[in-house]
JSON list of C-alpha atoms in Angstrom, two decimals:
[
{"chain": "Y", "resi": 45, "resn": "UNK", "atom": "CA", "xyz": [0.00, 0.00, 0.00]},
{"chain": "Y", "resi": 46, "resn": "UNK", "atom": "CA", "xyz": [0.98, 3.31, -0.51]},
{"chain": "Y", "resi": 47, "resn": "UNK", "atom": "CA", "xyz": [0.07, 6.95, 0.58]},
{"chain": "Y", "resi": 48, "resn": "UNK", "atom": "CA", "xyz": [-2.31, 7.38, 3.55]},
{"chain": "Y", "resi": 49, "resn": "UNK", "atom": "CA", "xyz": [-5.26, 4.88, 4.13]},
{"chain": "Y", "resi": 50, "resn": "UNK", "atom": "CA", "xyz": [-8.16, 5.45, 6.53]},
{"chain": "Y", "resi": 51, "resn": "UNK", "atom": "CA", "xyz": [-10.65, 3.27, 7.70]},
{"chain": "Y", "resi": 52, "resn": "UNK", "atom": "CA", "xyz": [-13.46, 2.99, 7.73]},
{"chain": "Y", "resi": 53, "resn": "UNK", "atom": "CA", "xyz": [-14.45, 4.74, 4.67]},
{"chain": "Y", "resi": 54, "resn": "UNK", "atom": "CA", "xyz": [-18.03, 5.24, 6.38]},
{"chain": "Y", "resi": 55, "resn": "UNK", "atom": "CA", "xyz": [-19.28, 4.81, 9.71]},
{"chain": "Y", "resi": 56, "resn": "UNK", "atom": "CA", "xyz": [-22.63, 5.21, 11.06]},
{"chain": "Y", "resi": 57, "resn": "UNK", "atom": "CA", "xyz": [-23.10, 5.27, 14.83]},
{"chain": "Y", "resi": 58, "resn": "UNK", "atom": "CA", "xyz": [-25.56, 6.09, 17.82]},
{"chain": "Y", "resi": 59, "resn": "UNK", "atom": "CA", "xyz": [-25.06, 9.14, 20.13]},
{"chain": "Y", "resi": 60, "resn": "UNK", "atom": "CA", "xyz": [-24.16, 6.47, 22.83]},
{"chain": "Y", "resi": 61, "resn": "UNK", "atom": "CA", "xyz": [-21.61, 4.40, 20.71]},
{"chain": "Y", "resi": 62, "resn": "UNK", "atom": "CA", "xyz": [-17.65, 3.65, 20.88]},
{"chain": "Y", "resi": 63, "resn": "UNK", "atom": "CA", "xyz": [-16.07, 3.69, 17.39]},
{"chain": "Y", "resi": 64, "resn": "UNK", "atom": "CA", "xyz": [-12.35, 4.73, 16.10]},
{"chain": "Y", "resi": 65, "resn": "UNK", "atom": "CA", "xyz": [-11.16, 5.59, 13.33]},
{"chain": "Y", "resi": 66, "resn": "UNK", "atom": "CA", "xyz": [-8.22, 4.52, 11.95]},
{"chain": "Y", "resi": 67, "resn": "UNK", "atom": "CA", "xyz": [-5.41, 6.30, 9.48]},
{"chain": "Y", "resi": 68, "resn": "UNK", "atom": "CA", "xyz": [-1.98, 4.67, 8.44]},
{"chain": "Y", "resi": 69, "resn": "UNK", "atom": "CA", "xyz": [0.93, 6.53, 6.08]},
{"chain": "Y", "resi": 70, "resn": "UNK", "atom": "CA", "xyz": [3.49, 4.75, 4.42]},
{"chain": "Y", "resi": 71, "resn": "UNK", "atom": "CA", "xyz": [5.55, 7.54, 3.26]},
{"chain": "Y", "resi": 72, "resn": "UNK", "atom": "CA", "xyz": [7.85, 7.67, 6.11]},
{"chain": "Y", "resi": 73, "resn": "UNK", "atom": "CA", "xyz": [6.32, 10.89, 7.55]},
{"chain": "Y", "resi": 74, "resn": "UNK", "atom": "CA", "xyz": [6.63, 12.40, 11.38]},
{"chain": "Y", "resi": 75, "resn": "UNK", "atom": "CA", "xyz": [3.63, 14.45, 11.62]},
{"chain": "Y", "resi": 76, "resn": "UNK", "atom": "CA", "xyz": [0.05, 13.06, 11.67]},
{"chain": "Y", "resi": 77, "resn": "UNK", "atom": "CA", "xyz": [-2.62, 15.03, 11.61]},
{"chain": "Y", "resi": 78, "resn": "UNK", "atom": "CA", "xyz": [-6.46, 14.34, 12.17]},
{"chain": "Y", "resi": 79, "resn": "UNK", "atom": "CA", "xyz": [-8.96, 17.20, 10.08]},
{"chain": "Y", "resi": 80, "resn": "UNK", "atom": "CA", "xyz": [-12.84, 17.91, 10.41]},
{"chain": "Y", "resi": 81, "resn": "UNK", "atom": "CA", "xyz": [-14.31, 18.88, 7.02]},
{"chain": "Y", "resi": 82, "resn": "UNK", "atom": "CA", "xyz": [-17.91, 19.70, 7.17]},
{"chain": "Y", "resi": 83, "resn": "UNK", "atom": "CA", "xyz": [-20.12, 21.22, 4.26]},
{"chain": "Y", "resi": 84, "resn": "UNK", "atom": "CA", "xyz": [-19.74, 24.77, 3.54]},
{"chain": "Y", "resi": 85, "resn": "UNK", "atom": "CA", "xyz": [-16.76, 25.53, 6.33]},
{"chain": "Y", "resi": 86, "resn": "UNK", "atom": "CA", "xyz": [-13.23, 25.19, 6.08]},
{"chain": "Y", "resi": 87, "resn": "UNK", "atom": "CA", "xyz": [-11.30, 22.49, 6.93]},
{"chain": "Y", "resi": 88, "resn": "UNK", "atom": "CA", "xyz": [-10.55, 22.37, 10.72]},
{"chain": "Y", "resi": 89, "resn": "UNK", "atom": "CA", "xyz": [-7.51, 21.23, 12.05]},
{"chain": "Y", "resi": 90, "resn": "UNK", "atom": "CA", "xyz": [-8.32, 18.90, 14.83]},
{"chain": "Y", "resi": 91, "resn": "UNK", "atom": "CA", "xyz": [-4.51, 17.65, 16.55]},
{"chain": "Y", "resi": 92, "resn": "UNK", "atom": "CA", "xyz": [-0.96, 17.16, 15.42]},
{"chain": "Y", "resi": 93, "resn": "UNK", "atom": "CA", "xyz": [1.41, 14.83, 16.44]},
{"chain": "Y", "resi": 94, "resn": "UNK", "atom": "CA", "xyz": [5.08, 15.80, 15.63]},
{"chain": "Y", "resi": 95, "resn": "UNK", "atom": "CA", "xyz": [6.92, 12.58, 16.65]},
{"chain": "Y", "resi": 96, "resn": "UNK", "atom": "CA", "xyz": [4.55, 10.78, 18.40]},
{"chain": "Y", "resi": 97, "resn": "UNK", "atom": "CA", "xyz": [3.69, 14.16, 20.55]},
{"chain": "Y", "resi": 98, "resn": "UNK", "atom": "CA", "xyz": [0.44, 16.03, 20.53]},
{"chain": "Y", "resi": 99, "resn": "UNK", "atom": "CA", "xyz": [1.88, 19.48, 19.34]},
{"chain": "Y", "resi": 100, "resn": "UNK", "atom": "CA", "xyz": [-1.76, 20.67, 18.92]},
{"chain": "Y", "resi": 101, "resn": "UNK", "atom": "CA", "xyz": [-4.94, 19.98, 20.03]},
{"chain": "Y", "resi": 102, "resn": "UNK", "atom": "CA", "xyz": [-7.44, 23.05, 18.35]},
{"chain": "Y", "resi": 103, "resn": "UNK", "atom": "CA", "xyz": [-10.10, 23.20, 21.09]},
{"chain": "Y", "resi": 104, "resn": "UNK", "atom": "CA", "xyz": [-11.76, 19.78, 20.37]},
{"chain": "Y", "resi": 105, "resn": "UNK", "atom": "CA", "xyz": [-14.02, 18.62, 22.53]},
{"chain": "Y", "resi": 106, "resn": "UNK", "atom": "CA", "xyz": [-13.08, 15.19, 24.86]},
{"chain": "Y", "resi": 107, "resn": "UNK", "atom": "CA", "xyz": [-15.70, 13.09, 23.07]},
{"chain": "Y", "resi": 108, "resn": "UNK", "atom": "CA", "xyz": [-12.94, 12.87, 20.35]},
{"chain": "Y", "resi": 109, "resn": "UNK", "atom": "CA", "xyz": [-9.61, 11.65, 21.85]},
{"chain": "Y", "resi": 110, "resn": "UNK", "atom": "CA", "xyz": [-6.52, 11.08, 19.43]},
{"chain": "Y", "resi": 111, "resn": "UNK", "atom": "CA", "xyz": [-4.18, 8.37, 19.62]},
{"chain": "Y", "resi": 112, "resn": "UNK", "atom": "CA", "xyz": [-0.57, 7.97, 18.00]},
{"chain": "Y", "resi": 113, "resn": "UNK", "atom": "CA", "xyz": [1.00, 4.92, 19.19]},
{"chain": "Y", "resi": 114, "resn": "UNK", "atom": "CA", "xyz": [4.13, 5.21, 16.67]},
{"chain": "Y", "resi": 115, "resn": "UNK", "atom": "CA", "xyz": [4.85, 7.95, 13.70]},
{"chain": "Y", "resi": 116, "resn": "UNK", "atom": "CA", "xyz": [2.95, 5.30, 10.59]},
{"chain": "Y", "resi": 117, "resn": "UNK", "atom": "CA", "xyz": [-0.32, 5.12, 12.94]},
{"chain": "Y", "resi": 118, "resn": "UNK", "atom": "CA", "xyz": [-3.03, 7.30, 14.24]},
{"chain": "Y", "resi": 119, "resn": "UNK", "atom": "CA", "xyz": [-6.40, 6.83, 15.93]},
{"chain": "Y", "resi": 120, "resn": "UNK", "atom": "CA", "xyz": [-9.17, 8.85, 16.80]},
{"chain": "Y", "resi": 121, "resn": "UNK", "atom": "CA", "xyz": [-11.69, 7.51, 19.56]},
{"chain": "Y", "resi": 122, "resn": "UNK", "atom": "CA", "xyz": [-15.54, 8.82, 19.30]},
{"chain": "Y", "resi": 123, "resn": "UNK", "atom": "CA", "xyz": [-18.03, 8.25, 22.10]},
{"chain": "Y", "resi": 124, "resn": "UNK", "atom": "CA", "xyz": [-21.08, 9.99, 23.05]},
{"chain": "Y", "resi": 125, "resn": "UNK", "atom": "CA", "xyz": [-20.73, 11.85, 19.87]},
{"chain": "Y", "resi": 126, "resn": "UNK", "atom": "CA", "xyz": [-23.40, 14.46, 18.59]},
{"chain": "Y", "resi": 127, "resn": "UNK", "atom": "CA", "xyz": [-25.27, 14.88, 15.09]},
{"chain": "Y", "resi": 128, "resn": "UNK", "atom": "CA", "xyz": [-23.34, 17.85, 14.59]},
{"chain": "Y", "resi": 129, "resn": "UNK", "atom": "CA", "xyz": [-20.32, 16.20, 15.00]},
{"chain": "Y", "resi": 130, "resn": "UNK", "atom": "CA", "xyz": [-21.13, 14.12, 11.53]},
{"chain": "Y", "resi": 131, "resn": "UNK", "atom": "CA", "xyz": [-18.86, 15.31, 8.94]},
{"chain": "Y", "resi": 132, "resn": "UNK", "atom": "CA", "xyz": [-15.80, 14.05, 6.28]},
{"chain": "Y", "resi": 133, "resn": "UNK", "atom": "CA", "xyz": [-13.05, 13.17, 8.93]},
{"chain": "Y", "resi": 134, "resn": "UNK", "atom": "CA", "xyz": [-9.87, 13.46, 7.12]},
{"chain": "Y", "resi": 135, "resn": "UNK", "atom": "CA", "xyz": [-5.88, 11.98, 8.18]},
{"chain": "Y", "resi": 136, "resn": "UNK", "atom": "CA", "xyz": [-2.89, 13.93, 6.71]},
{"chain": "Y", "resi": 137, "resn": "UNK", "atom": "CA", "xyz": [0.93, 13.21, 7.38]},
{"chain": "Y", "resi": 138, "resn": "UNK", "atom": "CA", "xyz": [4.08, 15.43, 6.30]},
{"chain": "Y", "resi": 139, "resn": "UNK", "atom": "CA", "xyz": [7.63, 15.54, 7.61]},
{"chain": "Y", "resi": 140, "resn": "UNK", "atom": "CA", "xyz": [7.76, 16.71, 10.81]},
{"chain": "Y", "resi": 141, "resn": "UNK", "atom": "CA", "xyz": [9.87, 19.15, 12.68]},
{"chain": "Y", "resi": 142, "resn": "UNK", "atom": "CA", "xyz": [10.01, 22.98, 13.34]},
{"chain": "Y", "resi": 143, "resn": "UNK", "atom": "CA", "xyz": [12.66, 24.25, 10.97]},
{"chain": "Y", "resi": 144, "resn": "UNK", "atom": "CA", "xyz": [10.09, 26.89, 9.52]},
{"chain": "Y", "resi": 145, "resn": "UNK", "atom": "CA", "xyz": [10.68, 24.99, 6.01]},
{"chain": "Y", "resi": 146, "resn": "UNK", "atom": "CA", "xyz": [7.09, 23.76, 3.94]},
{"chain": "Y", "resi": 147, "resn": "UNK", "atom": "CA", "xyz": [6.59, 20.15, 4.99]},
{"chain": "Y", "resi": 148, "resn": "UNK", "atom": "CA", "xyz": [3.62, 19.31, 1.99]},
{"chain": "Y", "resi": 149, "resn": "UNK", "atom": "CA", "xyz": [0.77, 17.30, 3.65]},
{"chain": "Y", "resi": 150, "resn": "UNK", "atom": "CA", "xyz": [-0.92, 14.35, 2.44]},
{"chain": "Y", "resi": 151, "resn": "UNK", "atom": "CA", "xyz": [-4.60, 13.46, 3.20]},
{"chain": "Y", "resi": 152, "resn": "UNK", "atom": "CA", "xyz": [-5.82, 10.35, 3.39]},
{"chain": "Y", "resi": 153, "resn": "UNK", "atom": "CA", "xyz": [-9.65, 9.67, 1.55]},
{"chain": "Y", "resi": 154, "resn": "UNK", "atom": "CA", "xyz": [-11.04, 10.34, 4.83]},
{"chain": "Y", "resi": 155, "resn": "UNK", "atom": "CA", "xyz": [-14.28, 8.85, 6.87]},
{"chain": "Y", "resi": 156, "resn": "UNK", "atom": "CA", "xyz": [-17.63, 9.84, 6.34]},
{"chain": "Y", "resi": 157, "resn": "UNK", "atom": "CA", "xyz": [-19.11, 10.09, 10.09]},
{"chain": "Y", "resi": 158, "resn": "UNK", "atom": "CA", "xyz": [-22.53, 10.04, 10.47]},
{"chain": "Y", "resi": 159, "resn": "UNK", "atom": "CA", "xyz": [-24.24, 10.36, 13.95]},
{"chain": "Y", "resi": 160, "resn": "UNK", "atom": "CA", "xyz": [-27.87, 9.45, 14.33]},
{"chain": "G", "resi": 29, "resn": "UNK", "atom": "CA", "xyz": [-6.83, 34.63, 15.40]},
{"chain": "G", "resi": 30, "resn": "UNK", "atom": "CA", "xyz": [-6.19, 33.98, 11.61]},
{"chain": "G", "resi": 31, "resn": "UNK", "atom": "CA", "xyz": [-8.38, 33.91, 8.66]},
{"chain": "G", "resi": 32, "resn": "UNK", "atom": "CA", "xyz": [-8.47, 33.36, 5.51]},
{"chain": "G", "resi": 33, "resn": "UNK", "atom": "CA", "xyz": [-10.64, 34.65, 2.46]},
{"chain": "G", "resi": 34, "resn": "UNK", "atom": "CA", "xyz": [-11.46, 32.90, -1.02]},
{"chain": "G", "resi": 35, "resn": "UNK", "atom": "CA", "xyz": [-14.52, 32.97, -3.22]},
{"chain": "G", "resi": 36, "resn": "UNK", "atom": "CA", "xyz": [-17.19, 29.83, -2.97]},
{"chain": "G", "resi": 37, "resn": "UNK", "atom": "CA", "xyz": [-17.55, 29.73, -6.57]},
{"chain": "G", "resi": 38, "resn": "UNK", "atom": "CA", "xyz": [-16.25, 30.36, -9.06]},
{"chain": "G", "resi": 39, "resn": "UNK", "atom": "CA", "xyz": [-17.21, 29.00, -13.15]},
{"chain": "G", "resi": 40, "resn": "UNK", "atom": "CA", "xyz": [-15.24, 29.00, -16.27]},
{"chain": "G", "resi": 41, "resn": "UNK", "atom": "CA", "xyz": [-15.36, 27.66, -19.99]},
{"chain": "G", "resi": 42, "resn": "UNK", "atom": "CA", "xyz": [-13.05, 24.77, -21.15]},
{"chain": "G", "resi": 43, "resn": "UNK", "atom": "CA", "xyz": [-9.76, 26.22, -22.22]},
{"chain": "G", "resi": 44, "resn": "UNK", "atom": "CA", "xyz": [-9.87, 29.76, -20.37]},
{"chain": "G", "resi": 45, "resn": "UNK", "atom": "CA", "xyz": [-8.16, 31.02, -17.79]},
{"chain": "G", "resi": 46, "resn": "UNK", "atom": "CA", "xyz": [-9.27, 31.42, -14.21]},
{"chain": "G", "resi": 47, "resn": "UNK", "atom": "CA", "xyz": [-8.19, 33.34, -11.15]},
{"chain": "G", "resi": 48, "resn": "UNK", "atom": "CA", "xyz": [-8.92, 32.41, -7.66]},
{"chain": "G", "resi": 49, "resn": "UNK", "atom": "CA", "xyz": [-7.84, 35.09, -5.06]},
{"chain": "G", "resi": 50, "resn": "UNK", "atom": "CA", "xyz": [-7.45, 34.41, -1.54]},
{"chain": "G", "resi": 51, "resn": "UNK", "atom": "CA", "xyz": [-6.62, 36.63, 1.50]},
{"chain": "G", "resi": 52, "resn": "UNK", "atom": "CA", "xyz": [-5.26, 36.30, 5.10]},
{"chain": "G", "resi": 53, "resn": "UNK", "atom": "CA", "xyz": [-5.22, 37.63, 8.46]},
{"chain": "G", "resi": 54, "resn": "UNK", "atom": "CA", "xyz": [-3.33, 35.96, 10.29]},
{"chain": "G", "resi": 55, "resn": "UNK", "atom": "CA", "xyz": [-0.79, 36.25, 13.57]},
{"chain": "G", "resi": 56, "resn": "UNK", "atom": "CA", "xyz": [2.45, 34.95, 11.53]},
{"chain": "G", "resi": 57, "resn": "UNK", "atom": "CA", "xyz": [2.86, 34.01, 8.42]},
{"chain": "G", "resi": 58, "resn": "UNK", "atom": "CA", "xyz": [5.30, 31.69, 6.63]},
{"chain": "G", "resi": 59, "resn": "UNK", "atom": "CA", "xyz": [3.67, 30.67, 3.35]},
{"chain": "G", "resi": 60, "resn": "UNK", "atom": "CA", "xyz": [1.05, 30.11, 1.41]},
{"chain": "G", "resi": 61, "resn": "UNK", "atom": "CA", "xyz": [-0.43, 26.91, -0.07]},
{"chain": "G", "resi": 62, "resn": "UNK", "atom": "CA", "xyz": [-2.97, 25.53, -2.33]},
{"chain": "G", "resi": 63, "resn": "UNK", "atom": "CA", "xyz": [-4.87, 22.17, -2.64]},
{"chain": "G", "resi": 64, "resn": "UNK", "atom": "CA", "xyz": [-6.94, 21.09, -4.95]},
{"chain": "G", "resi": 65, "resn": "UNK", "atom": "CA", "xyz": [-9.75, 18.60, -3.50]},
{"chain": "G", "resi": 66, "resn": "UNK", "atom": "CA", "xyz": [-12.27, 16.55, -6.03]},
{"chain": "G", "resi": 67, "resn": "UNK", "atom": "CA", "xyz": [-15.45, 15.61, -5.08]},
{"chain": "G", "resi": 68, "resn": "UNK", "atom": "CA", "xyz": [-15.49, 12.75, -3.09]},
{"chain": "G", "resi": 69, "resn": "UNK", "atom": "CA", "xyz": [-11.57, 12.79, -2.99]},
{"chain": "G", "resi": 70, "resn": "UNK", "atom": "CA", "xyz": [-8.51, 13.72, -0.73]},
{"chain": "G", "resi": 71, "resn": "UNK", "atom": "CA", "xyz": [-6.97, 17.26, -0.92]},
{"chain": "G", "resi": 72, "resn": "UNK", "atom": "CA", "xyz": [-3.85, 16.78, -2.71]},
{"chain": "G", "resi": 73, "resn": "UNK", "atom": "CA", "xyz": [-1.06, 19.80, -2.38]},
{"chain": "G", "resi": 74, "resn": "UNK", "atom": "CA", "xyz": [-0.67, 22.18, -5.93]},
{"chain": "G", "resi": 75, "resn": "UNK", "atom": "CA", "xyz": [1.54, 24.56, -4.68]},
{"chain": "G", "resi": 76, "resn": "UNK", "atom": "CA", "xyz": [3.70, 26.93, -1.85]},
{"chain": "G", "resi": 77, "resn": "UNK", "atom": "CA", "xyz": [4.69, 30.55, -1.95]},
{"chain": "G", "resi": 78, "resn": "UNK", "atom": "CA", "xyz": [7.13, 31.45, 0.56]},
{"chain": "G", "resi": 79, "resn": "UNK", "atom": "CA", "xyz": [7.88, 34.63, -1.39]},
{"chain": "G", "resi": 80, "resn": "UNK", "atom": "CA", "xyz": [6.65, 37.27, -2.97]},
{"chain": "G", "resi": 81, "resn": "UNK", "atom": "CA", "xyz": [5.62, 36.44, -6.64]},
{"chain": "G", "resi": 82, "resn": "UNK", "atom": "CA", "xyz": [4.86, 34.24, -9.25]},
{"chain": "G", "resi": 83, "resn": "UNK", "atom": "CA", "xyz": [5.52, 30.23, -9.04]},
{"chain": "G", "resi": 84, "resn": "UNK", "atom": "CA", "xyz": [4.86, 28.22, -12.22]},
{"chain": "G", "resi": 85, "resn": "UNK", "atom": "CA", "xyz": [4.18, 24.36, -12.38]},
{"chain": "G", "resi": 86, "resn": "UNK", "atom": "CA", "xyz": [3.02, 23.55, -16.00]},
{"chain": "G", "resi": 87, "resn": "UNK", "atom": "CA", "xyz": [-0.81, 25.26, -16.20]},
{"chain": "G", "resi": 88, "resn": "UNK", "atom": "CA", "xyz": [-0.98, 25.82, -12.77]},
{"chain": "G", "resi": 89, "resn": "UNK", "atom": "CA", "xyz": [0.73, 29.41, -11.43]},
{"chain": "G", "resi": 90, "resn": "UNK", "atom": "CA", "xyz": [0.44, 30.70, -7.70]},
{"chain": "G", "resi": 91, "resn": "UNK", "atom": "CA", "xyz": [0.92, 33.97, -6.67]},
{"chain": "G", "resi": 92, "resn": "UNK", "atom": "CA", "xyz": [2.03, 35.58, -3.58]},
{"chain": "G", "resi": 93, "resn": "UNK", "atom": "CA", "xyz": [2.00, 38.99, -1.92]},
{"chain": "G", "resi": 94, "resn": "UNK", "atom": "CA", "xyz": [3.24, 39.48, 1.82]},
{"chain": "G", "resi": 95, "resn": "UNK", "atom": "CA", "xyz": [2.55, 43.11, 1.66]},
{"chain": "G", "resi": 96, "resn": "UNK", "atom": "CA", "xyz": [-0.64, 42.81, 0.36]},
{"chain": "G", "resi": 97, "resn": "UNK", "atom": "CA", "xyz": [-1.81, 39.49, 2.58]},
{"chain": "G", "resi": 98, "resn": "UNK", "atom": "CA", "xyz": [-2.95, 38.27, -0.81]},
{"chain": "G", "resi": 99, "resn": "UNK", "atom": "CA", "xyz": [-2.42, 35.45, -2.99]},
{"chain": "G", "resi": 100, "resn": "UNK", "atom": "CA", "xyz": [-3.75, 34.17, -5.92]},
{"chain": "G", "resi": 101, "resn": "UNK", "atom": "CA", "xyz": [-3.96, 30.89, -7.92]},
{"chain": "G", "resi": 102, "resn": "UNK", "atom": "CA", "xyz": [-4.30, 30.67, -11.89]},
{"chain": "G", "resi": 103, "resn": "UNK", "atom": "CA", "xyz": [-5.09, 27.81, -14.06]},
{"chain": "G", "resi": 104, "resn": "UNK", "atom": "CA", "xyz": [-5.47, 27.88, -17.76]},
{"chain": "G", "resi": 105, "resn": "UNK", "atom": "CA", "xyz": [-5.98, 26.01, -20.19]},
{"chain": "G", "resi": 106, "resn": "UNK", "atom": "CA", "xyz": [-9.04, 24.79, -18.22]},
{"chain": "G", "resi": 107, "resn": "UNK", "atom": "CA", "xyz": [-9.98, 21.32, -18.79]},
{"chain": "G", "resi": 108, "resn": "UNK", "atom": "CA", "xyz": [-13.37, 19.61, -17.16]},
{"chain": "G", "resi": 109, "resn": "UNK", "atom": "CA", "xyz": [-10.81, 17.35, -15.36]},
{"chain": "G", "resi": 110, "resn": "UNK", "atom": "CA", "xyz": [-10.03, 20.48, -13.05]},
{"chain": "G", "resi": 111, "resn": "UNK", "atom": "CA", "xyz": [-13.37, 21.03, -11.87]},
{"chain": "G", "resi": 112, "resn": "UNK", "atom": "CA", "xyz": [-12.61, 20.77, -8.24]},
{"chain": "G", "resi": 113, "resn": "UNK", "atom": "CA", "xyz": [-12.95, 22.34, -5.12]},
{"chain": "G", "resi": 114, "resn": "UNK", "atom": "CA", "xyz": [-9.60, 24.81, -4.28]},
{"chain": "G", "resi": 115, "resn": "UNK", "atom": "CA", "xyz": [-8.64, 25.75, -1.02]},
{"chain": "G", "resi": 116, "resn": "UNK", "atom": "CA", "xyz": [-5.76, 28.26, -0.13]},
{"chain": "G", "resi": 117, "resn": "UNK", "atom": "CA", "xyz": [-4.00, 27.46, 3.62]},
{"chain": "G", "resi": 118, "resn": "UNK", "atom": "CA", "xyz": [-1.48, 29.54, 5.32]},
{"chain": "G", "resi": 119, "resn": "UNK", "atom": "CA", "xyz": [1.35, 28.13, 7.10]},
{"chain": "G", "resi": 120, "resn": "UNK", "atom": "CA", "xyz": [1.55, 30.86, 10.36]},
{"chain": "G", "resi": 121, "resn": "UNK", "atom": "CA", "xyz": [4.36, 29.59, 12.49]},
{"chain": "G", "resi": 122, "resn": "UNK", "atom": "CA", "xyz": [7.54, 27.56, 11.97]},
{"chain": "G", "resi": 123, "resn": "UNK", "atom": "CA", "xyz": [5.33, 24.39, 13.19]},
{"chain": "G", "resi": 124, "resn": "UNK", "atom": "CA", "xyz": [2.88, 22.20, 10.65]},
{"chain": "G", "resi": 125, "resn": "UNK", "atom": "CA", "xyz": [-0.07, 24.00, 11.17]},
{"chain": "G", "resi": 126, "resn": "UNK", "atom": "CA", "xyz": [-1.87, 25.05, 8.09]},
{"chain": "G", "resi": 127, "resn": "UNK", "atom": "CA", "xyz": [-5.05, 27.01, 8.42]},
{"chain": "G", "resi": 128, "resn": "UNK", "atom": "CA", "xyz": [-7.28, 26.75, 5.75]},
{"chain": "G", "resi": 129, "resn": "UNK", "atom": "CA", "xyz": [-9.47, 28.90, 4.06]},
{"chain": "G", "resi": 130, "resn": "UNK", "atom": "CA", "xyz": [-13.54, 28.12, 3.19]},
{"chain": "G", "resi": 131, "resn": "UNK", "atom": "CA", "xyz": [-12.41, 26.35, -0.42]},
{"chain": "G", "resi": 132, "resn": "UNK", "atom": "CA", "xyz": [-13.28, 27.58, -3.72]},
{"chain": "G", "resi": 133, "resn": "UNK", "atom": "CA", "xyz": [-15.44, 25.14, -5.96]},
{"chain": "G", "resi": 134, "resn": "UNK", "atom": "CA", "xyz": [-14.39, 25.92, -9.19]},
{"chain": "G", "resi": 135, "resn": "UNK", "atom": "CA", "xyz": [-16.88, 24.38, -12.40]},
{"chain": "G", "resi": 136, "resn": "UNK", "atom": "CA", "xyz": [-15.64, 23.98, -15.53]},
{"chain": "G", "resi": 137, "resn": "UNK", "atom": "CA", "xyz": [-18.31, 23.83, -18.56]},
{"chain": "G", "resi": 138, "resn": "UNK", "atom": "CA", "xyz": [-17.60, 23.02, -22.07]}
]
């Protein structure tokens, strides 16, 4: 495999239910990043992880809780989620670091979240 | 806080040219990048502007103005193929935080 890959593709769930979502990059990257794309807003920025360290965590609520267990691998953990919170959930990776330079990301096809 | 502008929408003919403007306000700025996004798809990274001016990669050309807080991105040469939604994202600090703007869904008609 190549690129990012996230799974599922689509998820359905209950207000009351665990899920996670899952993203993978095989391109040797440091940073990880987890994205909420709803329609008509801009992409939000979620949390980074720079080396396995969360670098940023943008004001997200604790019903979503990010994982990184090593730099190819990141999880996100849902529970007690609301309708509002459905939306195109999207992974990205780039080099990590702090040097200033650009550090192109790469998004994964995302997950479609719905919450009933 | 930072924001960024862009137009929702924008339409063009096959084979013109197209502009789509976007600009910032933001506490630090390092760059400027686009991504193009297809329905249904993954954004996938077009370009960076560090500096002021013009980069070219084939019929895609980004523009970049620190003075101004303005950039812009021009395709020509349209083709239905780049009917797409664009977003413009700055890169504030020296980090890998991009902030992104609303998007620009560009349609190309024949």
């Amino acid at each position: 495999e190549t690129g990012v890959t996230q799974t599922p593709r689509h998820l359905v769930m209950g207000m009351t239910n665990k899920k996670s979502l899952k993203c993978e990059q095989h391109l040797g990257h440091n940073a990880m990043y987890w994205y909420k794309q709803s329609a008509k807003k801009p992409l939000e920025l979620m949390f980074v992880y720079n080396f396995k360290e969360q670098t940023e965590n943008n004001s997200v609520p604790s019903r979503f809780s990010p994982e990184c267990p090593n730099s190819s691998h990141l999880f996100l953990h849902l529970h007690t989620l609301q309708p509002e919170d459905s939306a195109l959930y999207l992974c990205a990776s780039s080099q990590g670091g702090t040097s200033g330079g650009h550090n192109e990301q790469f998004f994964g096809p995302g997950t479609r979240l719905t919450v009933l | 806080g930072q924001s960024l502008e862009q137009p929702s929408e924008v339409t063009a003919v096959e084979g013109a040219i197209v502009q789509i403007n976007c600009t910032y306000q933001t506490s630090g700025f390092y760059g400027l990048s686009w991504y193009q996004q297809h329905d249904g798809g993954a954004p996938t990274f077009l370009s960076y502007n560090a500096l002021d001016g013009l980069e070219e990669t084939g019929r895609f050309s980004s523009f970049l103005s620190r003075s101004d807080s303005y950039g812009y991105l021009l395709l020509q040469e349209l083709q239905m193929k780049d009917s797409a939604s664009y977003f413009c994202a700055v890169k504030g600090d020296a980090g890998n935080m991009l902030t992104f703007g609303g998007g620009t869904r560009l349609m190309v008609k024949p």
